[in-house]
PDB file of C-alpha atoms in Angstrom:
ATOM      1  CA  VAL A 653      84.317 186.305  31.930  1.00  0.00           C
ATOM      2  CA  GLU A 654      86.358 188.177  34.544  1.00  0.00           C
ATOM      3  CA  LEU A 655      85.715 185.429  37.096  1.00  0.00           C
ATOM      4  CA  LEU A 656      86.834 182.803  34.588  1.00  0.00           C
ATOM      5  CA  GLY A 657      89.994 184.773  33.833  1.00  0.00           C
ATOM      6  CA  GLU A 658      90.874 184.906  37.530  1.00  0.00           C
ATOM      7  CA  SER A 659      89.891 181.392  38.613  1.00  0.00           C
ATOM      8  CA  LEU A 660      91.168 179.311  35.683  1.00  0.00           C
ATOM      9  CA  PRO A 661      94.900 179.802  36.428  1.00  0.00           C
ATOM     10  CA  GLN A 662      94.287 178.839  40.079  1.00  0.00           C
ATOM     11  CA  VAL A 663      93.172 175.358  39.021  1.00  0.00           C
ATOM     12  CA  CYS A 664      96.748 174.804  37.853  1.00  0.00           C
ATOM     13  CA  ALA A 665      97.783 174.039  41.448  1.00  0.00           C
ATOM     14  CA  PHE A 666      95.305 171.154  41.560  1.00  0.00           C
ATOM     15  CA  PHE A 667      96.573 169.705  38.289  1.00  0.00           C
ATOM     16  CA  SER A 668     100.194 170.147  39.396  1.00  0.00           C
ATOM     17  CA  CYS A 669      99.430 168.092  42.508  1.00  0.00           C
ATOM     18  CA  TYR A 670      97.603 165.551  40.331  1.00  0.00           C
ATOM     19  CA  ILE A 671     100.630 165.140  38.062  1.00  0.00           C
ATOM     20  CA  PHE A 672     102.995 164.902  41.066  1.00  0.00           C
ATOM     21  CA  ILE A 673     100.826 162.185  42.635  1.00  0.00           C
ATOM     22  CA  LYS A 674     100.553 160.373  39.329  1.00  0.00           C
ATOM     23  CA  ALA A 675     104.324 160.521  38.863  1.00  0.00           C
ATOM     24  CA  PHE A 676     105.562 159.554  42.293  1.00  0.00           C
ATOM     25  CA  SER A 677     102.710 157.365  43.491  1.00  0.00           C
ATOM     26  CA  GLY A 678     101.171 155.826  40.388  1.00  0.00           C
ATOM     27  CA  LEU A 679     104.405 155.139  38.532  1.00  0.00           C
ATOM     28  CA  SER A 680     106.065 153.821  41.693  1.00  0.00           C
ATOM     29  CA  ILE A 681     103.166 151.422  42.241  1.00  0.00           C
ATOM     30  CA  GLU A 682     103.585 150.308  38.628  1.00  0.00           C
ATOM     31  CA  LEU A 683     107.315 149.788  39.174  1.00  0.00           C
ATOM     32  CA  CYS A 684     106.915 147.628  42.277  1.00  0.00           C
ATOM     33  CA  ARG A 685     103.786 145.967  40.809  1.00  0.00           C
ATOM     34  CA  ALA A 686     101.738 146.333  43.991  1.00  0.00           C
ATOM     35  CA  VAL A 687      98.476 145.817  42.082  1.00  0.00           C
ATOM     36  CA  SER A 688      99.760 142.480  40.759  1.00  0.00           C
ATOM     37  CA  ALA A 689     100.674 141.392  44.283  1.00  0.00           C
ATOM     38  CA  VAL A 690      97.164 142.206  45.505  1.00  0.00           C
ATOM     39  CA  GLN A 691      95.682 140.370  42.520  1.00  0.00           C
ATOM     40  CA  GLN A 692      97.767 137.288  43.279  1.00  0.00           C
ATOM     41  CA  THR A 693      96.672 137.330  46.928  1.00  0.00           C
ATOM     42  CA  LEU A 694      93.042 137.660  45.887  1.00  0.00           C
ATOM     43  CA  LYS A 695      93.409 134.900  43.284  1.00  0.00           C
ATOM     44  CA  ARG A 696      95.035 132.536  45.777  1.00  0.00           C
ATOM     45  CA  SER A 697      92.252 133.150  48.287  1.00  0.00           C
ATOM     46  CA  ILE A 698      89.508 132.528  45.683  1.00  0.00           C
ATOM     47  CA  TYR A 699      91.150 129.667  43.826  1.00  0.00           C
ATOM     48  CA  PRO A 700      93.834 127.782  45.739  1.00  0.00           C
ATOM     49  CA  SER A 701      96.064 126.062  43.215  1.00  0.00           C
ATOM     50  CA  GLY A 702      97.359 122.547  43.689  1.00  0.00           C
ATOM     51  CA  THR A 703      99.598 122.296  40.656  1.00  0.00           C
ATOM     52  CA  PRO A 704     102.008 124.717  38.945  1.00  0.00           C
ATOM     53  CA  ARG A 705      99.717 124.741  35.908  1.00  0.00           C
ATOM     54  CA  ASP A 706      96.797 125.869  38.080  1.00  0.00           C
ATOM     55  CA  ALA A 707      98.994 128.554  39.611  1.00  0.00           C
ATOM     56  CA  GLN A 708      99.745 130.018  36.170  1.00  0.00           C
ATOM     57  CA  ALA A 709      96.101 129.966  35.024  1.00  0.00           C
ATOM     58  CA  ASP A 710      94.017 133.144  34.948  1.00  0.00           C
ATOM     59  CA  VAL A 711      91.052 133.130  37.320  1.00  0.00           C
ATOM     60  CA  LEU A 712      88.422 135.835  36.775  1.00  0.00           C
ATOM     61  CA  GLY A 713      91.051 137.957  35.032  1.00  0.00           C
ATOM     62  CA  LEU A 714      93.435 137.692  37.993  1.00  0.00           C
ATOM     63  CA  ARG A 715      97.008 136.640  37.269  1.00  0.00           C
ATOM     64  CA  ASP A 716      99.914 135.426  39.334  1.00  0.00           C
ATOM     65  CA  PHE A 717     102.703 137.833  40.203  1.00  0.00           C
ATOM     66  CA  GLU A 718     105.129 135.808  38.075  1.00  0.00           C
ATOM     67  CA  ASN A 719     102.768 135.967  35.077  1.00  0.00           C
ATOM     68  CA  PRO A 720     102.517 139.699  34.298  1.00  0.00           C
ATOM     69  CA  GLY A 721     100.874 139.327  30.897  1.00  0.00           C
ATOM     70  CA  TRP A 722     101.132 142.116  28.356  1.00  0.00           C
ATOM     71  CA  PHE A 723     101.518 145.855  28.670  1.00  0.00           C
ATOM     72  CA  SER A 724      98.190 147.659  28.297  1.00  0.00           C
ATOM     73  CA  TYR A 725      99.081 150.365  25.788  1.00  0.00           C
ATOM     74  CA  GLY A 726      95.509 151.641  25.650  1.00  0.00           C
ATOM     75  CA  LYS A 727      95.329 152.258  29.390  1.00  0.00           C
ATOM     76  CA  TYR A 728      98.762 153.793  29.908  1.00  0.00           C
ATOM     77  CA  GLY A 729      98.682 155.730  26.637  1.00  0.00           C
ATOM     78  CA  ALA A 730      95.402 157.379  27.604  1.00  0.00           C
ATOM     79  CA  GLN A 731      96.712 158.302  31.058  1.00  0.00           C
ATOM     80  CA  ASP A 732      99.855 159.827  29.597  1.00  0.00           C
ATOM     81  CA  LEU A 733      97.900 161.731  26.949  1.00  0.00           C
ATOM     82  CA  LEU A 734      95.793 163.246  29.729  1.00  0.00           C
ATOM     83  CA  VAL A 735      98.988 164.603  31.264  1.00  0.00           C
ATOM     84  CA  VAL A 736     100.041 165.971  27.848  1.00  0.00           C
ATOM     85  CA  VAL A 737      96.705 167.760  27.414  1.00  0.00           C
ATOM     86  CA  LEU A 738      96.907 169.229  30.924  1.00  0.00           C
ATOM     87  CA  LEU A 739     100.445 170.434  30.318  1.00  0.00           C
ATOM     88  CA  MET A 740      99.618 171.970  26.965  1.00  0.00           C
ATOM     89  CA  THR A 741      96.506 173.691  28.288  1.00  0.00           C
ATOM     90  CA  TYR A 742      97.871 175.091  31.533  1.00  0.00           C
ATOM     91  CA  SER A 743     101.410 175.886  30.381  1.00  0.00           C
ATOM     92  CA  VAL A 744     100.017 179.029  28.791  1.00  0.00           C
ATOM     93  CA  MET A 745      98.472 180.346  32.004  1.00  0.00           C
ATOM     94  CA  SER A 746     100.910 178.996  34.545  1.00  0.00           C
ATOM     95  CA  PRO A 747     104.224 177.706  33.176  1.00  0.00           C
ATOM     96  CA  ILE A 748     105.143 176.242  36.577  1.00  0.00           C
ATOM     97  CA  ILE A 749     103.063 173.174  35.627  1.00  0.00           C
ATOM     98  CA  LEU A 750     105.878 172.209  33.260  1.00  0.00           C
ATOM     99  CA  VAL A 751     108.052 171.201  36.246  1.00  0.00           C
ATOM    100  CA  PRO A 752     105.705 168.403  37.401  1.00  0.00           C
ATOM    101  CA  GLY A 753     105.264 167.446  33.756  1.00  0.00           C
ATOM    102  CA  LEU A 754     109.007 167.147  33.262  1.00  0.00           C
ATOM    103  CA  LEU A 755     109.320 165.022  36.408  1.00  0.00           C
ATOM    104  CA  PHE A 756     106.385 162.827  35.332  1.00  0.00           C
ATOM    105  CA  PHE A 757     107.793 162.068  31.900  1.00  0.00           C
ATOM    106  CA  ALA A 758     111.379 161.665  33.153  1.00  0.00           C
ATOM    107  CA  TRP A 759     110.325 159.161  35.832  1.00  0.00           C
ATOM    108  CA  GLY A 760     107.805 157.579  33.455  1.00  0.00           C
ATOM    109  CA  SER A 761     110.538 156.986  30.898  1.00  0.00           C
ATOM    110  CA  VAL A 762     112.578 155.071  33.477  1.00  0.00           C
ATOM    111  CA  VAL A 763     109.603 153.091  34.778  1.00  0.00           C
ATOM    112  CA  TYR A 764     108.085 152.171  31.422  1.00  0.00           C
ATOM    113  CA  ARG A 765     111.473 151.275  29.931  1.00  0.00           C
ATOM    114  CA  HIS A 766     112.133 148.898  32.828  1.00  0.00           C
ATOM    115  CA  GLN A 767     108.670 147.387  32.710  1.00  0.00           C
ATOM    116  CA  LEU A 768     108.715 146.845  28.948  1.00  0.00           C
ATOM    117  CA  LEU A 769     112.221 145.359  28.899  1.00  0.00           C
ATOM    118  CA  TYR A 770     112.141 143.162  31.988  1.00  0.00           C
ATOM    119  CA  VAL A 771     108.575 142.556  33.171  1.00  0.00           C
ATOM    120  CA  TYR A 772     105.861 142.440  30.523  1.00  0.00           C
ATOM    121  CA  GLU A 773     105.606 139.878  27.753  1.00  0.00           C
ATOM    122  CA  PRO A 774     105.780 141.264  24.211  1.00  0.00           C
ATOM    123  CA  ILE A 775     102.630 139.542  22.941  1.00  0.00           C
ATOM    124  CA  PHE A 776     102.008 141.674  19.884  1.00  0.00           C
ATOM    125  CA  GLU A 777     103.843 144.282  17.876  1.00  0.00           C
ATOM    126  CA  SER A 778     101.914 146.796  15.813  1.00  0.00           C
ATOM    127  CA  GLY A 779     104.888 148.028  13.840  1.00  0.00           C
ATOM    128  CA  GLY A 780     104.227 151.642  14.790  1.00  0.00           C
ATOM    129  CA  LEU A 781     100.537 151.746  13.830  1.00  0.00           C
ATOM    130  CA  LEU A 782      99.612 153.307  17.178  1.00  0.00           C
ATOM    131  CA  TRP A 783     101.926 156.301  16.733  1.00  0.00           C
ATOM    132  CA  PRO A 784      99.767 158.252  14.193  1.00  0.00           C
ATOM    133  CA  ARG A 785      96.816 158.154  16.590  1.00  0.00           C
ATOM    134  CA  ILE A 786      98.898 159.411  19.488  1.00  0.00           C
ATOM    135  CA  TYR A 787     100.491 162.055  17.251  1.00  0.00           C
ATOM    136  CA  ARG A 788      97.068 163.369  16.212  1.00  0.00           C
ATOM    137  CA  ARG A 789      96.025 163.667  19.831  1.00  0.00           C
ATOM    138  CA  ILE A 790      99.209 165.531  20.713  1.00  0.00           C
ATOM    139  CA  LEU A 791      98.534 167.943  17.840  1.00  0.00           C
ATOM    140  CA  PHE A 792      94.976 168.362  19.086  1.00  0.00           C
ATOM    141  CA  SER A 793      96.304 169.264  22.535  1.00  0.00           C
ATOM    142  CA  ILE A 794      98.573 171.861  20.913  1.00  0.00           C
ATOM    143  CA  PHE A 795      95.500 173.364  19.231  1.00  0.00           C
ATOM    144  CA  ILE A 796      93.756 173.456  22.612  1.00  0.00           C
ATOM    145  CA  MET A 797      96.805 175.230  24.046  1.00  0.00           C
ATOM    146  CA  GLN A 798      96.718 177.776  21.214  1.00  0.00           C
ATOM    147  CA  PHE A 799      93.014 178.522  21.660  1.00  0.00           C
ATOM    148  CA  THR A 800      93.494 178.764  25.420  1.00  0.00           C
ATOM    149  CA  MET A 801      96.200 181.338  24.824  1.00  0.00           C
ATOM    150  CA  VAL A 802      93.889 183.311  22.515  1.00  0.00           C
ATOM    151  CA  GLY A 803      91.121 183.212  25.120  1.00  0.00           C
ATOM    152  CA  LEU A 804      93.535 184.295  27.836  1.00  0.00           C
ATOM    153  CA  PHE A 805      94.697 187.261  25.752  1.00  0.00           C
ATOM    154  CA  PHE A 806      91.103 188.298  25.116  1.00  0.00           C
ATOM    155  CA  LEU A 807      90.274 188.003  28.832  1.00  0.00           C
ATOM    156  CA  LYS A 808      93.250 190.222  29.656  1.00  0.00           C
ATOM    157  CA  HIS A 809      92.093 192.768  27.013  1.00  0.00           C
ATOM    158  CA  ALA A 810      95.185 192.176  24.851  1.00  0.00           C
ATOM    159  CA  TYR A 811      93.200 191.945  21.634  1.00  0.00           C
ATOM    160  CA  MET A 812      96.074 192.560  19.223  1.00  0.00           C
ATOM    161  CA  GLN A 813      98.146 189.731  20.703  1.00  0.00           C
ATOM    162  CA  GLY A 814      95.075 187.473  20.672  1.00  0.00           C
ATOM    163  CA  TYR A 815      94.473 188.110  16.979  1.00  0.00           C
ATOM    164  CA  CYS A 816      98.157 187.517  16.184  1.00  0.00           C
ATOM    165  CA  VAL A 817      98.135 184.187  18.044  1.00  0.00           C
ATOM    166  CA  LEU A 818      94.849 183.258  16.374  1.00  0.00           C
ATOM    167  CA  ALA A 819      96.452 183.863  12.982  1.00  0.00           C
ATOM    168  CA  LEU A 820      99.222 181.450  13.915  1.00  0.00           C
TER     169      LEU A 820
END
């Protein structure tokens, strides 16, 4: 238990670096659409197109750069929820992780707003049906944060504070 209490806050540095890399590398790649450019190159090498209709066709799930398709809410929502859970869990032990989290969501807001407005095709609209699922997961991450705080208080032998937080 003592080893866990000492080593768990040190993992925060790894997750801070992970969030920084995700923010400034992953979101930048999404903004410049480097993956789509590689997919187009691969598609053109597998299936050379003779007509404009062939160029717009999907081949083995590969699209042209000019045909971005739709925004994958399931993929990006899950990645962003992972960052939320990491922030909620480690903000109790090491609040410095909130700085990379702030930068991630600030840059992500700019990138996703641009991509949704100017790049991706709005194929379907759920009318907000996805929000309750995301909201439940955010609440679950807050519960994880609360229990982490209780565990941290107990590891630091602050039992009264742990019981008070547990009551909350």
